[in-house]
């Protein structure tokens, strides 16, 4: 792996017709969990020859849902500059580094900074494992590296400015050349009972990868024996439908079970194009509820909760009813 989890992996720009998609995505919520902000920087090249860089931004307003908004804008590759050492990605009016993000799309702009995480969670322990599963059980070439961060700065939507100070956030980097048809994901670093706790879970089709962090210790359940469903040590999905997900895992000194619930008033329904020119539909809730019960080394069970988890359900068909933006021609 690259030393910086945000370093570009593909050699952009790709040749016309070479499929690839590389995404840098972040989410942050205010300390009182009244609003959440989700932004993405995307590089895309499809089999039919579509090539673009894209910015998008979504504000979720818990107290006044009608103030929630989503904006998206595409840019030709002439306006895209991915640089390494140090990492810096420019797409149109947006600039992303490993410790800052700025951008502007229509009436939405952002200017945020954060310290990189010392640990980047990969849902499969290595890219080699991703390749093996892709070839043997058809999961698709798809991996991600994810960091828990705390952001400061401001977000502006029209004449409204939201200021953040050490607000709980997330920084992710995903590569896809042949993405799975569906997945469910949650990340949370804003638990009411313990500010050191971080949960991340990703279900790719029937494969479930988990990671829990607390008091500076990392408990990754992301080896093959944890991920593939036929393993006796596998993490288990107990129930999964858009808006309600329950799962459990055991190993590496931890036993945990979690429930994720999304409020129907806080969905962001968005769509994006995969390298094969097919669409993926994403029902996303940046302010989801999560209840997590865990025990360490066979000790007593502890339950922690949050109302600011980031959760999404993605599929080739819309997971829930609604209008999915942006529109793709």
PDB file of C-alpha atoms in Angstrom:
ATOM      1  CA  UNK A   1       0.000   0.000   0.000  1.00  0.00           C
ATOM      2  CA  UNK A   2       1.020   3.614  -0.458  1.00  0.00           C
ATOM      3  CA  UNK A   3       2.259   5.388   2.686  1.00  0.00           C
ATOM      4  CA  UNK A   4      -0.418   8.054   2.236  1.00  0.00           C
ATOM      5  CA  UNK A   5      -3.863   6.392   2.050  1.00  0.00           C
ATOM      6  CA  UNK A   6      -5.059   9.160  -0.272  1.00  0.00           C
ATOM      7  CA  UNK A   7      -2.374   8.785  -2.947  1.00  0.00           C
ATOM      8  CA  UNK A   8      -3.932   8.193  -6.404  1.00  0.00           C
ATOM      9  CA  UNK A   9      -3.654   4.571  -7.481  1.00  0.00           C
ATOM     10  CA  UNK A  10      -4.681   4.794 -11.138  1.00  0.00           C
ATOM     11  CA  UNK A  11      -2.586   6.698 -13.678  1.00  0.00           C
ATOM     12  CA  UNK A  12      -4.975   9.555 -14.404  1.00  0.00           C
ATOM     13  CA  UNK A  13      -6.055  10.520 -16.957  1.00  0.00           C
ATOM     14  CA  UNK A  14      -6.826   7.028 -18.233  1.00  0.00           C
ATOM     15  CA  UNK A  15      -7.027   6.343 -21.949  1.00  0.00           C
ATOM     16  CA  UNK A  16     -10.495   6.874 -23.425  1.00  0.00           C
ATOM     17  CA  UNK A  17     -12.475   3.651 -22.969  1.00  0.00           C
ATOM     18  CA  UNK A  18     -10.324   2.302 -20.116  1.00  0.00           C
ATOM     19  CA  UNK A  19     -12.688   1.677 -17.166  1.00  0.00           C
ATOM     20  CA  UNK A  20     -11.846   3.107 -13.768  1.00  0.00           C
ATOM     21  CA  UNK A  21     -13.290   5.098 -10.901  1.00  0.00           C
ATOM     22  CA  UNK A  22     -11.388   6.615  -7.982  1.00  0.00           C
ATOM     23  CA  UNK A  23     -13.195   8.522  -5.243  1.00  0.00           C
ATOM     24  CA  UNK A  24     -12.176  10.565  -2.221  1.00  0.00           C
ATOM     25  CA  UNK A  25     -15.163  11.084   0.077  1.00  0.00           C
ATOM     26  CA  UNK A  26     -15.640  12.792   3.426  1.00  0.00           C
ATOM     27  CA  UNK A  27     -18.402  13.309   5.941  1.00  0.00           C
ATOM     28  CA  UNK A  28     -18.591  15.552   8.977  1.00  0.00           C
ATOM     29  CA  UNK A  29     -21.346  16.375  11.472  1.00  0.00           C
ATOM     30  CA  UNK A  30     -21.688  19.232  13.923  1.00  0.00           C
ATOM     31  CA  UNK A  31     -20.986  18.514  17.578  1.00  0.00           C
ATOM     32  CA  UNK A  32     -24.712  18.699  18.389  1.00  0.00           C
ATOM     33  CA  UNK A  33     -25.527  16.408  15.418  1.00  0.00           C
ATOM     34  CA  UNK A  34     -27.985  18.959  14.061  1.00  0.00           C
ATOM     35  CA  UNK A  35     -26.390  18.995  10.596  1.00  0.00           C
ATOM     36  CA  UNK A  36     -24.102  16.771   8.555  1.00  0.00           C
ATOM     37  CA  UNK A  37     -22.080  17.461   5.432  1.00  0.00           C
ATOM     38  CA  UNK A  38     -20.999  14.941   2.786  1.00  0.00           C
ATOM     39  CA  UNK A  39     -18.637  15.779  -0.075  1.00  0.00           C
ATOM     40  CA  UNK A  40     -16.883  13.773  -2.780  1.00  0.00           C
ATOM     41  CA  UNK A  41     -14.142  14.246  -5.332  1.00  0.00           C
ATOM     42  CA  UNK A  42     -14.493  11.676  -8.149  1.00  0.00           C
ATOM     43  CA  UNK A  43     -12.439  10.685 -11.190  1.00  0.00           C
ATOM     44  CA  UNK A  44     -14.323   8.527 -13.718  1.00  0.00           C
ATOM     45  CA  UNK A  45     -13.514   6.804 -16.987  1.00  0.00           C
ATOM     46  CA  UNK A  46     -16.112   4.452 -18.504  1.00  0.00           C
ATOM     47  CA  UNK A  47     -16.045   1.772 -21.174  1.00  0.00           C
ATOM     48  CA  UNK A  48     -18.173   3.927 -23.497  1.00  0.00           C
ATOM     49  CA  UNK A  49     -15.628   6.765 -23.306  1.00  0.00           C
ATOM     50  CA  UNK A  50     -17.175   9.047 -20.706  1.00  0.00           C
ATOM     51  CA  UNK A  51     -14.441  10.822 -18.747  1.00  0.00           C
ATOM     52  CA  UNK A  52     -14.885  13.412 -16.021  1.00  0.00           C
ATOM     53  CA  UNK A  53     -13.876  14.764 -12.679  1.00  0.00           C
ATOM     54  CA  UNK A  54     -16.828  15.512 -10.414  1.00  0.00           C
ATOM     55  CA  UNK A  55     -17.496  17.394  -7.208  1.00  0.00           C
ATOM     56  CA  UNK A  56     -20.589  16.888  -5.121  1.00  0.00           C
ATOM     57  CA  UNK A  57     -21.764  18.153  -1.775  1.00  0.00           C
ATOM     58  CA  UNK A  58     -24.768  17.311   0.389  1.00  0.00           C
ATOM     59  CA  UNK A  59     -25.973  19.063   3.521  1.00  0.00           C
ATOM     60  CA  UNK A  60     -28.382  17.193   5.792  1.00  0.00           C
ATOM     61  CA  UNK A  61     -30.332  19.346   8.245  1.00  0.00           C
ATOM     62  CA  UNK A  62     -31.896  17.309  11.035  1.00  0.00           C
ATOM     63  CA  UNK A  63     -33.895  20.153  12.587  1.00  0.00           C
ATOM     64  CA  UNK A  64     -35.201  21.573   9.299  1.00  0.00           C
ATOM     65  CA  UNK A  65     -35.108  18.823   6.648  1.00  0.00           C
ATOM     66  CA  UNK A  66     -36.360  21.187   3.923  1.00  0.00           C
ATOM     67  CA  UNK A  67     -33.020  23.012   4.227  1.00  0.00           C
ATOM     68  CA  UNK A  68     -31.123  19.879   3.205  1.00  0.00           C
ATOM     69  CA  UNK A  69     -29.537  20.164  -0.225  1.00  0.00           C
ATOM     70  CA  UNK A  70     -27.479  18.275  -2.798  1.00  0.00           C
ATOM     71  CA  UNK A  71     -25.331  19.750  -5.580  1.00  0.00           C
ATOM     72  CA  UNK A  72     -23.070  18.149  -8.171  1.00  0.00           C
ATOM     73  CA  UNK A  73     -20.900  19.405 -11.034  1.00  0.00           C
ATOM     74  CA  UNK A  74     -18.775  17.622 -13.638  1.00  0.00           C
ATOM     75  CA  UNK A  75     -15.479  18.899 -15.044  1.00  0.00           C
ATOM     76  CA  UNK A  76     -13.458  17.896 -18.092  1.00  0.00           C
ATOM     77  CA  UNK A  77     -10.114  16.258 -17.373  1.00  0.00           C
ATOM     78  CA  UNK A  78      -8.448  19.493 -18.491  1.00  0.00           C
ATOM     79  CA  UNK A  79      -9.638  20.878 -15.142  1.00  0.00           C
ATOM     80  CA  UNK A  80      -8.407  17.906 -13.092  1.00  0.00           C
ATOM     81  CA  UNK A  81      -4.926  17.619 -11.558  1.00  0.00           C
ATOM     82  CA  UNK A  82      -4.108  14.644  -9.307  1.00  0.00           C
ATOM     83  CA  UNK A  83      -0.668  15.069  -7.747  1.00  0.00           C
ATOM     84  CA  UNK A  84       1.383  12.907  -5.402  1.00  0.00           C
ATOM     85  CA  UNK A  85       4.132  13.463  -2.845  1.00  0.00           C
ATOM     86  CA  UNK A  86       2.471  15.298  -1.247  1.00  0.00           C
ATOM     87  CA  UNK A  87      -1.049  14.331  -2.287  1.00  0.00           C
ATOM     88  CA  UNK A  88      -3.158  17.107  -3.785  1.00  0.00           C
ATOM     89  CA  UNK A  89      -6.193  16.648  -6.020  1.00  0.00           C
ATOM     90  CA  UNK A  90      -7.744  19.561  -7.895  1.00  0.00           C
ATOM     91  CA  UNK A  91     -11.130  19.197  -9.608  1.00  0.00           C
ATOM     92  CA  UNK A  92     -12.487  22.464 -10.912  1.00  0.00           C
ATOM     93  CA  UNK A  93     -12.951  24.706  -7.895  1.00  0.00           C
ATOM     94  CA  UNK A  94     -12.176  21.930  -5.391  1.00  0.00           C
ATOM     95  CA  UNK A  95      -8.810  21.124  -3.828  1.00  0.00           C
ATOM     96  CA  UNK A  96      -8.256  18.116  -1.593  1.00  0.00           C
ATOM     97  CA  UNK A  97      -5.124  17.230   0.381  1.00  0.00           C
ATOM     98  CA  UNK A  98      -4.583  14.693   3.148  1.00  0.00           C
ATOM     99  CA  UNK A  99      -5.310  17.364   5.760  1.00  0.00           C
ATOM    100  CA  UNK A 100      -7.684  19.812   4.079  1.00  0.00           C
ATOM    101  CA  UNK A 101     -10.587  20.140   1.682  1.00  0.00           C
ATOM    102  CA  UNK A 102     -12.070  23.117  -0.116  1.00  0.00           C
ATOM    103  CA  UNK A 103     -14.556  23.458  -2.914  1.00  0.00           C
ATOM    104  CA  UNK A 104     -17.512  25.268  -4.368  1.00  0.00           C
ATOM    105  CA  UNK A 105     -20.519  24.011  -6.331  1.00  0.00           C
ATOM    106  CA  UNK A 106     -23.394  26.389  -7.030  1.00  0.00           C
ATOM    107  CA  UNK A 107     -24.541  27.862  -3.700  1.00  0.00           C
ATOM    108  CA  UNK A 108     -22.522  25.394  -1.579  1.00  0.00           C
ATOM    109  CA  UNK A 109     -18.888  25.897  -0.553  1.00  0.00           C
ATOM    110  CA  UNK A 110     -16.605  24.385   2.061  1.00  0.00           C
ATOM    111  CA  UNK A 111     -13.200  25.036   3.595  1.00  0.00           C
ATOM    112  CA  UNK A 112     -12.155  22.375   6.124  1.00  0.00           C
ATOM    113  CA  UNK A 113      -8.960  21.079   7.700  1.00  0.00           C
ATOM    114  CA  UNK A 114      -8.076  18.075   9.852  1.00  0.00           C
ATOM    115  CA  UNK A 115      -5.184  15.960  11.094  1.00  0.00           C
ATOM    116  CA  UNK A 116      -4.792  12.668   9.184  1.00  0.00           C
ATOM    117  CA  UNK A 117      -5.638   9.529  11.113  1.00  0.00           C
ATOM    118  CA  UNK A 118      -2.761   7.377  12.301  1.00  0.00           C
ATOM    119  CA  UNK A 119      -4.718   4.276  11.218  1.00  0.00           C
ATOM    120  CA  UNK A 120      -6.477   3.699   7.895  1.00  0.00           C
ATOM    121  CA  UNK A 121      -8.953   0.818   7.924  1.00  0.00           C
ATOM    122  CA  UNK A 122      -9.106  -1.350   4.816  1.00  0.00           C
ATOM    123  CA  UNK A 123     -12.221  -3.578   4.782  1.00  0.00           C
ATOM    124  CA  UNK A 124     -10.066  -6.373   3.378  1.00  0.00           C
ATOM    125  CA  UNK A 125      -6.653  -6.642   5.006  1.00  0.00           C
ATOM    126  CA  UNK A 126      -4.805  -6.188   1.707  1.00  0.00           C
ATOM    127  CA  UNK A 127      -5.290  -5.469  -1.967  1.00  0.00           C
ATOM    128  CA  UNK A 128      -4.171  -9.046  -2.662  1.00  0.00           C
ATOM    129  CA  UNK A 129      -7.152 -10.379  -0.728  1.00  0.00           C
ATOM    130  CA  UNK A 130      -9.423  -8.090  -2.698  1.00  0.00           C
ATOM    131  CA  UNK A 131      -8.037  -9.546  -5.929  1.00  0.00           C
ATOM    132  CA  UNK A 132      -8.530 -13.113  -4.677  1.00  0.00           C
ATOM    133  CA  UNK A 133     -12.167 -12.537  -3.710  1.00  0.00           C
ATOM    134  CA  UNK A 134     -12.825 -10.687  -6.941  1.00  0.00           C
ATOM    135  CA  UNK A 135     -11.615 -13.658  -8.973  1.00  0.00           C
ATOM    136  CA  UNK A 136     -13.049 -16.475  -6.857  1.00  0.00           C
ATOM    137  CA  UNK A 137     -16.476 -15.216  -5.764  1.00  0.00           C
ATOM    138  CA  UNK A 138     -17.070 -12.257  -8.068  1.00  0.00           C
ATOM    139  CA  UNK A 139     -17.089  -9.407  -5.564  1.00  0.00           C
ATOM    140  CA  UNK A 140     -15.698  -7.020  -8.162  1.00  0.00           C
ATOM    141  CA  UNK A 141     -12.484  -5.058  -7.998  1.00  0.00           C
ATOM    142  CA  UNK A 142     -13.327  -2.635  -5.232  1.00  0.00           C
ATOM    143  CA  UNK A 143     -11.457  -1.543  -2.133  1.00  0.00           C
ATOM    144  CA  UNK A 144     -11.346   1.406   0.206  1.00  0.00           C
ATOM    145  CA  UNK A 145      -9.166   2.943   2.915  1.00  0.00           C
ATOM    146  CA  UNK A 146     -10.926   4.874   5.637  1.00  0.00           C
ATOM    147  CA  UNK A 147      -9.822   7.299   8.322  1.00  0.00           C
ATOM    148  CA  UNK A 148     -11.523   8.721  11.407  1.00  0.00           C
ATOM    149  CA  UNK A 149     -10.799  12.457  11.645  1.00  0.00           C
ATOM    150  CA  UNK A 150     -12.013  15.613  13.390  1.00  0.00           C
ATOM    151  CA  UNK A 151     -12.585  18.647  11.200  1.00  0.00           C
ATOM    152  CA  UNK A 152     -12.560  22.399  11.705  1.00  0.00           C
ATOM    153  CA  UNK A 153     -13.628  25.108   9.292  1.00  0.00           C
ATOM    154  CA  UNK A 154     -16.804  26.313   7.685  1.00  0.00           C
ATOM    155  CA  UNK A 155     -19.509  25.278   5.257  1.00  0.00           C
ATOM    156  CA  UNK A 156     -21.613  27.823   3.415  1.00  0.00           C
ATOM    157  CA  UNK A 157     -24.995  27.134   1.832  1.00  0.00           C
ATOM    158  CA  UNK A 158     -26.471  30.262   0.284  1.00  0.00           C
ATOM    159  CA  UNK A 159     -26.460  32.945   2.976  1.00  0.00           C
ATOM    160  CA  UNK A 160     -26.011  30.384   5.784  1.00  0.00           C
ATOM    161  CA  UNK A 161     -22.594  29.621   7.258  1.00  0.00           C
ATOM    162  CA  UNK A 162     -21.947  26.631   9.519  1.00  0.00           C
ATOM    163  CA  UNK A 163     -18.775  26.783  11.600  1.00  0.00           C
ATOM    164  CA  UNK A 164     -17.174  23.588  12.867  1.00  0.00           C
ATOM    165  CA  UNK A 165     -14.545  23.050  15.550  1.00  0.00           C
ATOM    166  CA  UNK A 166     -13.020  19.561  15.996  1.00  0.00           C
ATOM    167  CA  UNK A 167     -16.224  18.056  14.626  1.00  0.00           C
ATOM    168  CA  UNK A 168     -16.411  14.264  14.146  1.00  0.00           C
ATOM    169  CA  UNK A 169     -15.685  13.301  10.560  1.00  0.00           C
ATOM    170  CA  UNK A 170     -14.502  10.680   8.131  1.00  0.00           C
ATOM    171  CA  UNK A 171     -12.066  10.646   5.194  1.00  0.00           C
ATOM    172  CA  UNK A 172     -12.236   7.781   2.709  1.00  0.00           C
ATOM    173  CA  UNK A 173     -10.576   6.746  -0.541  1.00  0.00           C
ATOM    174  CA  UNK A 174     -12.127   4.117  -2.820  1.00  0.00           C
ATOM    175  CA  UNK A 175     -11.011   2.498  -6.053  1.00  0.00           C
ATOM    176  CA  UNK A 176     -13.342   0.609  -8.396  1.00  0.00           C
ATOM    177  CA  UNK A 177     -12.784  -0.991 -11.759  1.00  0.00           C
ATOM    178  CA  UNK A 178     -15.613  -3.510 -11.369  1.00  0.00           C
ATOM    179  CA  UNK A 179     -17.676  -2.539  -8.305  1.00  0.00           C
ATOM    180  CA  UNK A 180     -20.065  -4.928  -6.545  1.00  0.00           C
ATOM    181  CA  UNK A 181     -23.763  -4.664  -7.311  1.00  0.00           C
ATOM    182  CA  UNK A 182     -24.724  -3.735  -3.761  1.00  0.00           C
ATOM    183  CA  UNK A 183     -23.331  -2.878  -0.360  1.00  0.00           C
ATOM    184  CA  UNK A 184     -24.203  -1.442   3.039  1.00  0.00           C
ATOM    185  CA  UNK A 185     -21.812   0.754   5.018  1.00  0.00           C
ATOM    186  CA  UNK A 186     -21.650   2.531   8.357  1.00  0.00           C
ATOM    187  CA  UNK A 187     -19.005   4.620  10.100  1.00  0.00           C
ATOM    188  CA  UNK A 188     -19.272   6.418  13.427  1.00  0.00           C
ATOM    189  CA  UNK A 189     -16.792   8.282  15.634  1.00  0.00           C
ATOM    190  CA  UNK A 190     -19.298  10.240  17.726  1.00  0.00           C
ATOM    191  CA  UNK A 191     -20.512   7.914  20.477  1.00  0.00           C
ATOM    192  CA  UNK A 192     -22.150   9.665  23.415  1.00  0.00           C
ATOM    193  CA  UNK A 193     -20.694   7.382  26.072  1.00  0.00           C
ATOM    194  CA  UNK A 194     -17.064   7.167  24.849  1.00  0.00           C
ATOM    195  CA  UNK A 195     -15.395   9.703  22.593  1.00  0.00           C
ATOM    196  CA  UNK A 196     -12.563   7.283  21.747  1.00  0.00           C
ATOM    197  CA  UNK A 197     -14.874   4.727  20.108  1.00  0.00           C
ATOM    198  CA  UNK A 198     -14.918   4.295  16.324  1.00  0.00           C
ATOM    199  CA  UNK A 199     -17.040   1.767  14.410  1.00  0.00           C
ATOM    200  CA  UNK A 200     -16.858   0.896  10.748  1.00  0.00           C
ATOM    201  CA  UNK A 201     -18.628  -1.904   8.883  1.00  0.00           C
ATOM    202  CA  UNK A 202     -18.945  -2.745   5.195  1.00  0.00           C
ATOM    203  CA  UNK A 203     -21.115  -5.469   3.668  1.00  0.00           C
ATOM    204  CA  UNK A 204     -20.183  -6.220   0.053  1.00  0.00           C
ATOM    205  CA  UNK A 205     -22.860  -8.604  -1.174  1.00  0.00           C
ATOM    206  CA  UNK A 206     -22.613 -11.399   1.468  1.00  0.00           C
ATOM    207  CA  UNK A 207     -19.145 -10.471   2.724  1.00  0.00           C
ATOM    208  CA  UNK A 208     -18.997  -8.433   5.928  1.00  0.00           C
ATOM    209  CA  UNK A 209     -15.943  -6.625   7.259  1.00  0.00           C
ATOM    210  CA  UNK A 210     -15.864  -4.905  10.671  1.00  0.00           C
ATOM    211  CA  UNK A 211     -13.533  -2.715  12.684  1.00  0.00           C
ATOM    212  CA  UNK A 212     -13.922  -1.290  16.187  1.00  0.00           C
ATOM    213  CA  UNK A 213     -11.497   1.060  17.944  1.00  0.00           C
ATOM    214  CA  UNK A 214     -11.533   2.178  21.554  1.00  0.00           C
ATOM    215  CA  UNK A 215      -8.994   3.730  23.947  1.00  0.00           C
ATOM    216  CA  UNK A 216      -6.394   3.721  21.192  1.00  0.00           C
ATOM    217  CA  UNK A 217      -6.726  -0.031  20.537  1.00  0.00           C
ATOM    218  CA  UNK A 218      -7.786  -1.353  17.118  1.00  0.00           C
ATOM    219  CA  UNK A 219      -9.886  -4.510  16.692  1.00  0.00           C
ATOM    220  CA  UNK A 220     -10.070  -5.232  12.936  1.00  0.00           C
ATOM    221  CA  UNK A 221     -12.234  -8.156  11.888  1.00  0.00           C
ATOM    222  CA  UNK A 222     -11.166  -8.030   8.259  1.00  0.00           C
ATOM    223  CA  UNK A 223      -9.180 -11.170   7.529  1.00  0.00           C
ATOM    224  CA  UNK A 224     -10.575 -13.696   5.045  1.00  0.00           C
ATOM    225  CA  UNK A 225     -11.822 -15.861   7.926  1.00  0.00           C
ATOM    226  CA  UNK A 226     -13.846 -12.895   9.217  1.00  0.00           C
ATOM    227  CA  UNK A 227     -15.167 -11.739   5.852  1.00  0.00           C
ATOM    228  CA  UNK A 228     -16.224 -14.710   3.732  1.00  0.00           C
ATOM    229  CA  UNK A 229     -19.665 -15.999   4.799  1.00  0.00           C
ATOM    230  CA  UNK A 230     -18.829 -19.724   4.764  1.00  0.00           C
ATOM    231  CA  UNK A 231     -16.121 -19.357   7.421  1.00  0.00           C
ATOM    232  CA  UNK A 232     -17.069 -20.525  10.942  1.00  0.00           C
ATOM    233  CA  UNK A 233     -15.399 -17.343  12.223  1.00  0.00           C
ATOM    234  CA  UNK A 234     -17.223 -15.031   9.828  1.00  0.00           C
ATOM    235  CA  UNK A 235     -18.908 -11.796  10.792  1.00  0.00           C
ATOM    236  CA  UNK A 236     -22.674 -12.178  10.410  1.00  0.00           C
ATOM    237  CA  UNK A 237     -25.402  -9.957   9.033  1.00  0.00           C
ATOM    238  CA  UNK A 238     -28.500 -10.595  11.141  1.00  0.00           C
ATOM    239  CA  UNK A 239     -30.837  -8.305   9.211  1.00  0.00           C
ATOM    240  CA  UNK A 240     -30.317  -5.792   6.427  1.00  0.00           C
ATOM    241  CA  UNK A 241     -32.811  -3.640   4.604  1.00  0.00           C
ATOM    242  CA  UNK A 242     -32.611   0.079   3.759  1.00  0.00           C
ATOM    243  CA  UNK A 243     -32.893   1.924   7.043  1.00  0.00           C
ATOM    244  CA  UNK A 244     -32.286  -1.043   9.351  1.00  0.00           C
ATOM    245  CA  UNK A 245     -29.130  -3.148   9.652  1.00  0.00           C
ATOM    246  CA  UNK A 246     -28.020  -5.525  12.393  1.00  0.00           C
ATOM    247  CA  UNK A 247     -24.730  -7.423  12.444  1.00  0.00           C
ATOM    248  CA  UNK A 248     -22.263  -9.082  14.784  1.00  0.00           C
ATOM    249  CA  UNK A 249     -18.654 -10.216  14.864  1.00  0.00           C
ATOM    250  CA  UNK A 250     -16.201 -11.961  17.170  1.00  0.00           C
ATOM    251  CA  UNK A 251     -12.431 -12.374  17.234  1.00  0.00           C
ATOM    252  CA  UNK A 252      -9.189 -10.467  17.770  1.00  0.00           C
ATOM    253  CA  UNK A 253     -10.143 -10.048  21.446  1.00  0.00           C
ATOM    254  CA  UNK A 254     -13.563  -8.508  20.856  1.00  0.00           C
ATOM    255  CA  UNK A 255     -17.194  -9.539  20.557  1.00  0.00           C
ATOM    256  CA  UNK A 256     -19.672  -6.992  19.234  1.00  0.00           C
ATOM    257  CA  UNK A 257     -23.195  -6.567  17.931  1.00  0.00           C
ATOM    258  CA  UNK A 258     -24.599  -3.415  16.369  1.00  0.00           C
ATOM    259  CA  UNK A 259     -27.892  -2.043  15.094  1.00  0.00           C
ATOM    260  CA  UNK A 260     -28.009   0.814  12.594  1.00  0.00           C
ATOM    261  CA  UNK A 261     -31.246   2.691  11.943  1.00  0.00           C
ATOM    262  CA  UNK A 262     -31.826   5.548   9.489  1.00  0.00           C
ATOM    263  CA  UNK A 263     -34.599   8.111   9.873  1.00  0.00           C
ATOM    264  CA  UNK A 264     -36.685   8.406   6.710  1.00  0.00           C
ATOM    265  CA  UNK A 265     -36.654  12.235   6.990  1.00  0.00           C
ATOM    266  CA  UNK A 266     -32.885  12.391   6.503  1.00  0.00           C
ATOM    267  CA  UNK A 267     -32.170  10.447   3.335  1.00  0.00           C
ATOM    268  CA  UNK A 268     -29.909  11.750   0.606  1.00  0.00           C
ATOM    269  CA  UNK A 269     -30.778   9.794  -2.559  1.00  0.00           C
ATOM    270  CA  UNK A 270     -27.949  10.089  -5.066  1.00  0.00           C
ATOM    271  CA  UNK A 271     -26.681   8.161  -8.078  1.00  0.00           C
ATOM    272  CA  UNK A 272     -23.325   7.744  -9.766  1.00  0.00           C
ATOM    273  CA  UNK A 273     -21.952   5.988 -12.798  1.00  0.00           C
ATOM    274  CA  UNK A 274     -19.745   2.907 -12.597  1.00  0.00           C
ATOM    275  CA  UNK A 275     -16.887   2.191 -15.032  1.00  0.00           C
ATOM    276  CA  UNK A 276     -19.153  -0.164 -17.038  1.00  0.00           C
ATOM    277  CA  UNK A 277     -21.588   2.755 -17.613  1.00  0.00           C
ATOM    278  CA  UNK A 278     -24.192   1.249 -15.260  1.00  0.00           C
ATOM    279  CA  UNK A 279     -25.607   3.320 -12.403  1.00  0.00           C
ATOM    280  CA  UNK A 280     -25.407   2.711  -8.669  1.00  0.00           C
ATOM    281  CA  UNK A 281     -28.160   4.150  -6.487  1.00  0.00           C
ATOM    282  CA  UNK A 282     -27.200   5.315  -3.010  1.00  0.00           C
ATOM    283  CA  UNK A 283     -29.680   5.866  -0.176  1.00  0.00           C
ATOM    284  CA  UNK A 284     -27.503   7.699   2.322  1.00  0.00           C
ATOM    285  CA  UNK A 285     -28.235   8.929   5.839  1.00  0.00           C
ATOM    286  CA  UNK A 286     -25.451  11.009   7.403  1.00  0.00           C
ATOM    287  CA  UNK A 287     -27.325  11.225  10.714  1.00  0.00           C
ATOM    288  CA  UNK A 288     -28.224   7.625  11.524  1.00  0.00           C
ATOM    289  CA  UNK A 289     -28.696   6.008  14.937  1.00  0.00           C
ATOM    290  CA  UNK A 290     -26.390   3.207  16.039  1.00  0.00           C
ATOM    291  CA  UNK A 291     -26.454   1.036  19.153  1.00  0.00           C
ATOM    292  CA  UNK A 292     -23.306  -1.000  19.739  1.00  0.00           C
ATOM    293  CA  UNK A 293     -22.781  -3.623  22.454  1.00  0.00           C
ATOM    294  CA  UNK A 294     -19.266  -4.999  22.868  1.00  0.00           C
ATOM    295  CA  UNK A 295     -17.072  -6.930  25.260  1.00  0.00           C
ATOM    296  CA  UNK A 296     -13.271  -7.050  25.331  1.00  0.00           C
ATOM    297  CA  UNK A 297     -11.305 -10.191  26.168  1.00  0.00           C
ATOM    298  CA  UNK A 298     -14.391 -11.926  27.552  1.00  0.00           C
ATOM    299  CA  UNK A 299     -15.162  -9.065  29.950  1.00  0.00           C
ATOM    300  CA  UNK A 300     -18.535  -7.501  30.739  1.00  0.00           C
ATOM    301  CA  UNK A 301     -20.722  -6.157  27.956  1.00  0.00           C
ATOM    302  CA  UNK A 302     -20.830  -2.401  27.374  1.00  0.00           C
ATOM    303  CA  UNK A 303     -23.392  -0.569  25.254  1.00  0.00           C
ATOM    304  CA  UNK A 304     -22.703   2.752  23.535  1.00  0.00           C
ATOM    305  CA  UNK A 305     -24.939   4.820  21.251  1.00  0.00           C
ATOM    306  CA  UNK A 306     -24.825   7.583  18.675  1.00  0.00           C
ATOM    307  CA  UNK A 307     -27.287   9.656  16.660  1.00  0.00           C
ATOM    308  CA  UNK A 308     -24.588  10.792  14.202  1.00  0.00           C
ATOM    309  CA  UNK A 309     -23.510   7.628  12.381  1.00  0.00           C
ATOM    310  CA  UNK A 310     -22.970   7.743   8.612  1.00  0.00           C
ATOM    311  CA  UNK A 311     -24.828   4.945   6.856  1.00  0.00           C
ATOM    312  CA  UNK A 312     -25.708   4.070   3.284  1.00  0.00           C
ATOM    313  CA  UNK A 313     -27.395   1.390   1.244  1.00  0.00           C
ATOM    314  CA  UNK A 314     -26.205   1.044  -2.378  1.00  0.00           C
ATOM    315  CA  UNK A 315     -27.590  -1.104  -5.194  1.00  0.00           C
ATOM    316  CA  UNK A 316     -28.062  -1.312  -8.947  1.00  0.00           C
ATOM    317  CA  UNK A 317     -31.753  -0.584  -8.229  1.00  0.00           C
ATOM    318  CA  UNK A 318     -32.919   2.308  -6.022  1.00  0.00           C
ATOM    319  CA  UNK A 319     -32.907   1.036  -2.403  1.00  0.00           C
ATOM    320  CA  UNK A 320     -35.808   3.356  -1.541  1.00  0.00           C
ATOM    321  CA  UNK A 321     -38.283   5.404  -3.544  1.00  0.00           C
ATOM    322  CA  UNK A 322     -37.350   8.928  -4.514  1.00  0.00           C
ATOM    323  CA  UNK A 323     -35.469  11.094  -7.001  1.00  0.00           C
ATOM    324  CA  UNK A 324     -31.819  10.151  -7.376  1.00  0.00           C
ATOM    325  CA  UNK A 325     -29.483  12.960  -8.404  1.00  0.00           C
ATOM    326  CA  UNK A 326     -27.554  13.877 -10.431  1.00  0.00           C
ATOM    327  CA  UNK A 327     -29.360  12.927 -13.610  1.00  0.00           C
ATOM    328  CA  UNK A 328     -27.181  10.972 -16.056  1.00  0.00           C
ATOM    329  CA  UNK A 329     -27.664  11.119 -19.805  1.00  0.00           C
TER     330      UNK A 329
END
